[in-house]
mmCIF file of C-alpha atoms in Angstrom:
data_model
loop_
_atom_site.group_PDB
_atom_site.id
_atom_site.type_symbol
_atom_site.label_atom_id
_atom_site.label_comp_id
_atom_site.label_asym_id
_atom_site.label_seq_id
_atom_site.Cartn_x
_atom_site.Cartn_y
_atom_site.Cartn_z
ATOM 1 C CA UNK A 4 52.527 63.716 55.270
ATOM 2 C CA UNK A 5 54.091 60.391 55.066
ATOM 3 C CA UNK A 6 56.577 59.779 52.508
ATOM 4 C CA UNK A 7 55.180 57.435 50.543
ATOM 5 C CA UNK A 8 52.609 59.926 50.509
ATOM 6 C CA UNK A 9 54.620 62.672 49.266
ATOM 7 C CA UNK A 10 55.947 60.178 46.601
ATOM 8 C CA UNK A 11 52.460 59.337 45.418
ATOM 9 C CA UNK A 12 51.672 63.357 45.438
ATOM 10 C CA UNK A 13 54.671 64.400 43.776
ATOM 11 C CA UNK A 14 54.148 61.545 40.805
ATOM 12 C CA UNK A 15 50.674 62.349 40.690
ATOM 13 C CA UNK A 16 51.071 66.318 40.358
ATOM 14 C CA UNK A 17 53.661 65.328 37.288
ATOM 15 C CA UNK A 18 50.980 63.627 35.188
ATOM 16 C CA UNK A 19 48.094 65.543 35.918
ATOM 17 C CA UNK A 20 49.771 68.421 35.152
ATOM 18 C CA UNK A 21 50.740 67.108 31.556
ATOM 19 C CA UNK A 22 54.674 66.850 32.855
ATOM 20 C CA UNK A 23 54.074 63.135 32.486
ATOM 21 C CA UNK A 24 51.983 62.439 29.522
ATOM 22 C CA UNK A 25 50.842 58.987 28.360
ATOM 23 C CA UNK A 26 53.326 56.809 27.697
ATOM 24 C CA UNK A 27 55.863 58.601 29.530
ATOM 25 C CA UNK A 28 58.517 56.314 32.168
ATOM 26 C CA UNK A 29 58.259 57.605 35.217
ATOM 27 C CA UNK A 30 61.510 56.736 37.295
ATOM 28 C CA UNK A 31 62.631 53.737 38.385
ATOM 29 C CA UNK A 32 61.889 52.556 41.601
ATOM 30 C CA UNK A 33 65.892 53.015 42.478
ATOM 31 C CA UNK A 34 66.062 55.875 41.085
ATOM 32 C CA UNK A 35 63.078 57.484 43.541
ATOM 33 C CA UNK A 36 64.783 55.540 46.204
ATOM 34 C CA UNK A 37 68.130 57.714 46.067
ATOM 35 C CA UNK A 38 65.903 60.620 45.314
ATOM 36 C CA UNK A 39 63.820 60.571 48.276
ATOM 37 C CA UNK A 40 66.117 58.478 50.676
ATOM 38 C CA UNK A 41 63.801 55.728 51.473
ATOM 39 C CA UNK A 42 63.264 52.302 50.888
ATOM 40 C CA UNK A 43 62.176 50.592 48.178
ATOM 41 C CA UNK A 44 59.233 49.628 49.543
ATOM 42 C CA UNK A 45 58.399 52.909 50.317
ATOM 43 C CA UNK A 46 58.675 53.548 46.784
ATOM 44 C CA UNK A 47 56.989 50.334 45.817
ATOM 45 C CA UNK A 48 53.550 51.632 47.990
ATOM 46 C CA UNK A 49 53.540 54.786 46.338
ATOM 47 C CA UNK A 50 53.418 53.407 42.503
ATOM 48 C CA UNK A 51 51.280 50.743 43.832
ATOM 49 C CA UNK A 52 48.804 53.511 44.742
ATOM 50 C CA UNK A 53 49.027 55.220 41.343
ATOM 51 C CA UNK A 54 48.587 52.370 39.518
ATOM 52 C CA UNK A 55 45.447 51.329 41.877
ATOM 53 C CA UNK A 56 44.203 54.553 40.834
ATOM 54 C CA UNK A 57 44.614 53.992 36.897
ATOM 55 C CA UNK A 58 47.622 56.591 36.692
ATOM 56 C CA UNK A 59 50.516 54.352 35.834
ATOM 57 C CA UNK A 60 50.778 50.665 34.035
ATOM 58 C CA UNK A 61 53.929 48.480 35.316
ATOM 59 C CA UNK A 62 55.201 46.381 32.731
ATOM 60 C CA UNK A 63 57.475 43.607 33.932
ATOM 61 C CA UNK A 64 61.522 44.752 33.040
ATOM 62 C CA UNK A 65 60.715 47.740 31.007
ATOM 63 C CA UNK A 66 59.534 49.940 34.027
ATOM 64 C CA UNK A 67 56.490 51.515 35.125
ATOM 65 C CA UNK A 68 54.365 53.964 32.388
ATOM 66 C CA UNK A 69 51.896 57.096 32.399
ATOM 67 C CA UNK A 70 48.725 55.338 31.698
ATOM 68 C CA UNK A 71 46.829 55.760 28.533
ATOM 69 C CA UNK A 72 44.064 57.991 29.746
ATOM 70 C CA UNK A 73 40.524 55.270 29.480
ATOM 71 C CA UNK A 74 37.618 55.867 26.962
ATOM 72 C CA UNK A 75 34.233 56.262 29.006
ATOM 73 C CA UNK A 76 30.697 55.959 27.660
ATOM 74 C CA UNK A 77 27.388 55.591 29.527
ATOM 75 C CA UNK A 78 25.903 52.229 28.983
ATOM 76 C CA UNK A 79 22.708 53.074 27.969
ATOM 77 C CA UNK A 80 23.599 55.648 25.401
ATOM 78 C CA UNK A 81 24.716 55.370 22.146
ATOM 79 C CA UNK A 82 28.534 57.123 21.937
ATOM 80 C CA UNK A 83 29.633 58.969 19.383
ATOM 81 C CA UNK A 84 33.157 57.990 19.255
ATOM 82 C CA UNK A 85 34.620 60.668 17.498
ATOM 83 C CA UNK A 86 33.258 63.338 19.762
ATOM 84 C CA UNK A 87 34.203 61.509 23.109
ATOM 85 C CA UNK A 88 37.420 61.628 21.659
ATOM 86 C CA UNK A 89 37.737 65.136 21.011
ATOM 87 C CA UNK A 90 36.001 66.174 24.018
ATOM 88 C CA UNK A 91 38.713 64.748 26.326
ATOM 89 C CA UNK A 92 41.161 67.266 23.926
ATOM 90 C CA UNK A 93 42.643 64.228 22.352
ATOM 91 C CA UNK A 94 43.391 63.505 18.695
ATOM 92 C CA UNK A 95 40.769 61.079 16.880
ATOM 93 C CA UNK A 96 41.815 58.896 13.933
ATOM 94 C CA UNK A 97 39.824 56.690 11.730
ATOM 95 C CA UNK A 98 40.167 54.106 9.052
ATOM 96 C CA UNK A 99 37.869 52.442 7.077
ATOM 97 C CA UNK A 100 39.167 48.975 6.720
ATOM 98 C CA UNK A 101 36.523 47.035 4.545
ATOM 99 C CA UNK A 102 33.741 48.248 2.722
ATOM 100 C CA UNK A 103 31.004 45.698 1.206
ATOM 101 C CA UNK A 104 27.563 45.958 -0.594
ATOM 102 C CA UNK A 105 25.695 42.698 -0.206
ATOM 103 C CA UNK A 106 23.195 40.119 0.053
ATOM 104 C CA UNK A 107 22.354 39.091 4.171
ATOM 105 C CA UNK A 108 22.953 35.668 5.163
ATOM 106 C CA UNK A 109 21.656 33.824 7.617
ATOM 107 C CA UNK A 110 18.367 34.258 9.801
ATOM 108 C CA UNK A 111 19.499 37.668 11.881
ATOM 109 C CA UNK A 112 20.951 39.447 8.817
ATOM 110 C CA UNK A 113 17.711 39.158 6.751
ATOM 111 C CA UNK A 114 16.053 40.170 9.661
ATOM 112 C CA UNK A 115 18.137 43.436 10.006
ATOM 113 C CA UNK A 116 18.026 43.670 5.952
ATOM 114 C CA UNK A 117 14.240 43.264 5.973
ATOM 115 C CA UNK A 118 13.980 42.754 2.296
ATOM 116 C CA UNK A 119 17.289 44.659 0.909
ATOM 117 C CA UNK A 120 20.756 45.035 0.618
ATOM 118 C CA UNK A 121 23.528 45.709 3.532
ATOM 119 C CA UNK A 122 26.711 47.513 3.928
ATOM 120 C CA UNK A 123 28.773 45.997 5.345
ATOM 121 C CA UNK A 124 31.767 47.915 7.060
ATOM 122 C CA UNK A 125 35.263 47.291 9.291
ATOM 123 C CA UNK A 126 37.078 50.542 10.417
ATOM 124 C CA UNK A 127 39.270 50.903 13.007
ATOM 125 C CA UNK A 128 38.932 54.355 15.664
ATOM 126 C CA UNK A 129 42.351 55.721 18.187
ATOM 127 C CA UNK A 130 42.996 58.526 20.062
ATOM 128 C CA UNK A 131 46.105 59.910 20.508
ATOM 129 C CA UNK A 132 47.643 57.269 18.084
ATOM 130 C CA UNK A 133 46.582 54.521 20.290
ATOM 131 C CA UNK A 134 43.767 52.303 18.861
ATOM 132 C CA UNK A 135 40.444 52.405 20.557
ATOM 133 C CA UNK A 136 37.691 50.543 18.702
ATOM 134 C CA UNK A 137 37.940 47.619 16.067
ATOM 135 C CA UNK A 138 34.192 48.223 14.693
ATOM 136 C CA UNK A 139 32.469 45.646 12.097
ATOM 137 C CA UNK A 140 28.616 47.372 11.101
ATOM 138 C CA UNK A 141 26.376 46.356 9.432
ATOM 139 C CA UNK A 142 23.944 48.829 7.758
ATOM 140 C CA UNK A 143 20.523 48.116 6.128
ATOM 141 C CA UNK A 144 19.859 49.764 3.273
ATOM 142 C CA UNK A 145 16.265 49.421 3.050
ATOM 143 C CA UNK A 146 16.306 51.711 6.687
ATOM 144 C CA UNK A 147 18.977 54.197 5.698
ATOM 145 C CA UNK A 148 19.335 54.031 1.605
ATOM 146 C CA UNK A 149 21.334 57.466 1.689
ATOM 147 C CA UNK A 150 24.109 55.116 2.818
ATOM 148 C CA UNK A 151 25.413 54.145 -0.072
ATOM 149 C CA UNK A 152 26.431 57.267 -1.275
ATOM 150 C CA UNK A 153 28.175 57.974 2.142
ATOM 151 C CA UNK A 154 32.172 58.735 2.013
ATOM 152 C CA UNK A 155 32.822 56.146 5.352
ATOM 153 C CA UNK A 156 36.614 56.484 4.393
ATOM 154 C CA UNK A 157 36.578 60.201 5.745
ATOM 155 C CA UNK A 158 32.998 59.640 8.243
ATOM 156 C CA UNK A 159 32.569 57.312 10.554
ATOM 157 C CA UNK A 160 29.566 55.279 9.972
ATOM 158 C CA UNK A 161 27.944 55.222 13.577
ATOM 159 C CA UNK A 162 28.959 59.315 13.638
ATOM 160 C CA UNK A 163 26.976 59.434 10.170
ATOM 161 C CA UNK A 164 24.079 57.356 11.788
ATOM 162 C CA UNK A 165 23.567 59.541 14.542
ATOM 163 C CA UNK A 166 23.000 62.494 12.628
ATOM 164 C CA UNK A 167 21.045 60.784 9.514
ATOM 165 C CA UNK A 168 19.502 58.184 10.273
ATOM 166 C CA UNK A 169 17.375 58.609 13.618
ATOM 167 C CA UNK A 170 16.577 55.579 15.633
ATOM 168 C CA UNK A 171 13.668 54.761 18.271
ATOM 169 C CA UNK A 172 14.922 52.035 20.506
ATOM 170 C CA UNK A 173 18.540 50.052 20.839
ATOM 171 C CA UNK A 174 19.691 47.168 22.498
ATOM 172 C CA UNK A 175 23.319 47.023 24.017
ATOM 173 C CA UNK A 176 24.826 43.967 25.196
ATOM 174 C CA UNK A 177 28.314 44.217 26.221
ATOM 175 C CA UNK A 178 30.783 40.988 26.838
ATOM 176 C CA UNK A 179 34.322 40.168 28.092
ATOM 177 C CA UNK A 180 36.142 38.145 25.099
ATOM 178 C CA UNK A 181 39.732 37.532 24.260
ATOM 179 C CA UNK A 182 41.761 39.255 21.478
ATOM 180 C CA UNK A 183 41.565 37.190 18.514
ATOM 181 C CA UNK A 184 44.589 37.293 16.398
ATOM 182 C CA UNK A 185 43.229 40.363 14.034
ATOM 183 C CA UNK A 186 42.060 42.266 17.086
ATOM 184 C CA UNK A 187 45.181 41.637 18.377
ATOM 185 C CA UNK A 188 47.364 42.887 15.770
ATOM 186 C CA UNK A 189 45.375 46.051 14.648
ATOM 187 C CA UNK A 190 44.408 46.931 18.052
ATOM 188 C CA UNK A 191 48.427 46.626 19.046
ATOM 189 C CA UNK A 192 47.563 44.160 21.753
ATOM 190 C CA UNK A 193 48.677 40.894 22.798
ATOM 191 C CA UNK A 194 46.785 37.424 21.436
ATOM 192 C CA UNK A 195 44.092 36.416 23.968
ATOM 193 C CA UNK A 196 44.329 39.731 25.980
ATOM 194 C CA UNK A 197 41.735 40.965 27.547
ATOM 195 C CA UNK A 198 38.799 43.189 25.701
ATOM 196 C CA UNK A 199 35.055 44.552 26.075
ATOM 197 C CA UNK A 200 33.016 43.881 22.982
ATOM 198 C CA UNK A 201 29.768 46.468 22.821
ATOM 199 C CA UNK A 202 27.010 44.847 20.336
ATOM 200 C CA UNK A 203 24.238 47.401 19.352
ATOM 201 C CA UNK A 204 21.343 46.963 17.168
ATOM 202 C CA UNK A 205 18.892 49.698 16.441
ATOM 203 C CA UNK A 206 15.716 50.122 15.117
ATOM 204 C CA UNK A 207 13.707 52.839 13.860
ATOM 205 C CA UNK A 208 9.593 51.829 14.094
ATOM 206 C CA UNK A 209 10.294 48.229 14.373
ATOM 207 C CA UNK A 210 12.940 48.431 10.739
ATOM 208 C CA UNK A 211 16.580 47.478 11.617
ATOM 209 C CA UNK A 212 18.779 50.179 10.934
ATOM 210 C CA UNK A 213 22.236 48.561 12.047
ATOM 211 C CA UNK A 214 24.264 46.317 14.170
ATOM 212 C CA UNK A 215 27.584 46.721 15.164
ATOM 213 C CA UNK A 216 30.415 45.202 17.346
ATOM 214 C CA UNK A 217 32.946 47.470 18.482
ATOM 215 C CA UNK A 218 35.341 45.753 19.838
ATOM 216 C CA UNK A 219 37.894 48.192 23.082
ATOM 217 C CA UNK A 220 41.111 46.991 24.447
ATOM 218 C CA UNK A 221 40.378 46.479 28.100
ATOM 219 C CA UNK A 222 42.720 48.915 29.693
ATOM 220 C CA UNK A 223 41.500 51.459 27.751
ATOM 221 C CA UNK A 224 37.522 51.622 27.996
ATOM 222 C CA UNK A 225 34.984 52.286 30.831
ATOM 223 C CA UNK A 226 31.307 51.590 30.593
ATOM 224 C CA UNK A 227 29.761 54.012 33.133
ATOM 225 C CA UNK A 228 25.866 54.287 33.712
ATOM 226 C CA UNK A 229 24.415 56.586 36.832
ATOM 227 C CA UNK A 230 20.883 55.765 37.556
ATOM 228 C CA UNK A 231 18.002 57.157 39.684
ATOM 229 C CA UNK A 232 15.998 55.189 41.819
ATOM 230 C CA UNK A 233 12.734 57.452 41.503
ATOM 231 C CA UNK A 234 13.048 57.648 37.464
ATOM 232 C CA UNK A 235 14.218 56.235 34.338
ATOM 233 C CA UNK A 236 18.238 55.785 34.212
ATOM 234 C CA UNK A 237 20.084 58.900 34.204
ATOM 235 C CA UNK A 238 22.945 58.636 32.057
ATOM 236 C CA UNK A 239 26.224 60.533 32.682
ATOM 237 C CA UNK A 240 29.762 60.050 32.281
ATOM 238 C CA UNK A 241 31.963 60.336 34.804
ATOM 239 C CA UNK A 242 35.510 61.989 34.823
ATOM 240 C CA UNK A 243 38.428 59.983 35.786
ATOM 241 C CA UNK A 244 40.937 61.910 36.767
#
């Protein structure tokens, strides 16, 4: 095995293991350089690698960082946050920001309203500590009255949805936009970086039900999809290790 090799092996044992977790500095490129009595480019190859790989993050003076493990969700599905979360062992947290009975405005809101009232919600999902989602959703009431009696500051509304409200056919569209400055500051990021926004509208028998933008840091959320050529999509996730 080549030493870089055994560099990128040895690192890589450390975090999947858990000896490394999330957040973690690994050592500094000197430091692996006296360590393993190569050169720093040696070293260089071997984080270069990890990082390639999704492992590690280098940030520019402060060193180079266990990765925040990434979010994944099949594209065609509708994810239930909190139990992605939790299935990959981690800790979910949610907070309902906003929370607004109202009127719709404008052509695609009385549309989703079809007649009555909306709620109209902002809550913010992490994992680990680290925020995940920024979600605004928008709920008709005429589709899924029971809403309004909902406790969203201890449920989240699209975990509610999936077990109360029962849709037959979604739409996703999902887009690259920049951080505005709330995303920014409550999804700890920097203005203008780099995000996916996922917009979903349901319907049950042709009646909105809701539409929602969740809005994922970049680094932190895949969209995965496996499909079949002889059937209808197959959705899966897929582990990244």
């Amino acid at each position: 095995m080549s030493l870089h090799r055994r560099i990128y092996a040895d690192l890589e044992g450390r975090i999947l293991s858990g000896d490394l977790s999330p957040g973690d500095r690994i050592p500094f490129e000197h430091e692996l350089t006296d360590r393993y009595g190569c050169s720093r480019m040696t070293v260089s190859k071997a984080i270069s690698e990890l990082a390639g790989r999704g492992l590690v993050t280098r940030r520019r003076r402060a060193g180079t960082f266990v990765a925040q493990p990434k979010a994944h969700a099949a594209v065609l599905a509708i994810p239930d946050l909190r139990a992605e979360v939790i299935e990959r062992g981690q800790v979910y947290g949610y907070v309902l920001l906003v929370r607004i009975e109202r009127e719709p405005e404008g052509t695609d809101e009385i549309e989703l309203a079809s007649s009555g009232r909306l709620l109209d919600l902002t809550c913010l999902h992490s994992a680990d500590g680290a925020p995940l989602a920024l979600e605004h959703r928008l709920i008709a009431l005429g589709a899924a009255p029971q809403a309004i009696d909902v406790d969203f500051q201890t449920v989240p509304p699209g975990s509610w949805l999936l077990d109360s409200a029962p849709w037959t056919e979604a739409e996703n569209r999902i887009s690259a936009v920049a951080a505005d400055a709330r995303a920014s500051r409550l999804l700890q990021l920097k203005p203008g970086a780099a995000c996916l926004c996922v917009e979903r509208r349901t319907w049950r028998d042709g009646q909105g039900v809701t539409r929602v933008w969740q809005t994922f840091p970049g680094e932190r959320y895949d969209l995965v999809a496996r499909f079949s050529s002889a059937h209808s999509p197959v959705l899966a996730k897929e582990p990244r290790r």
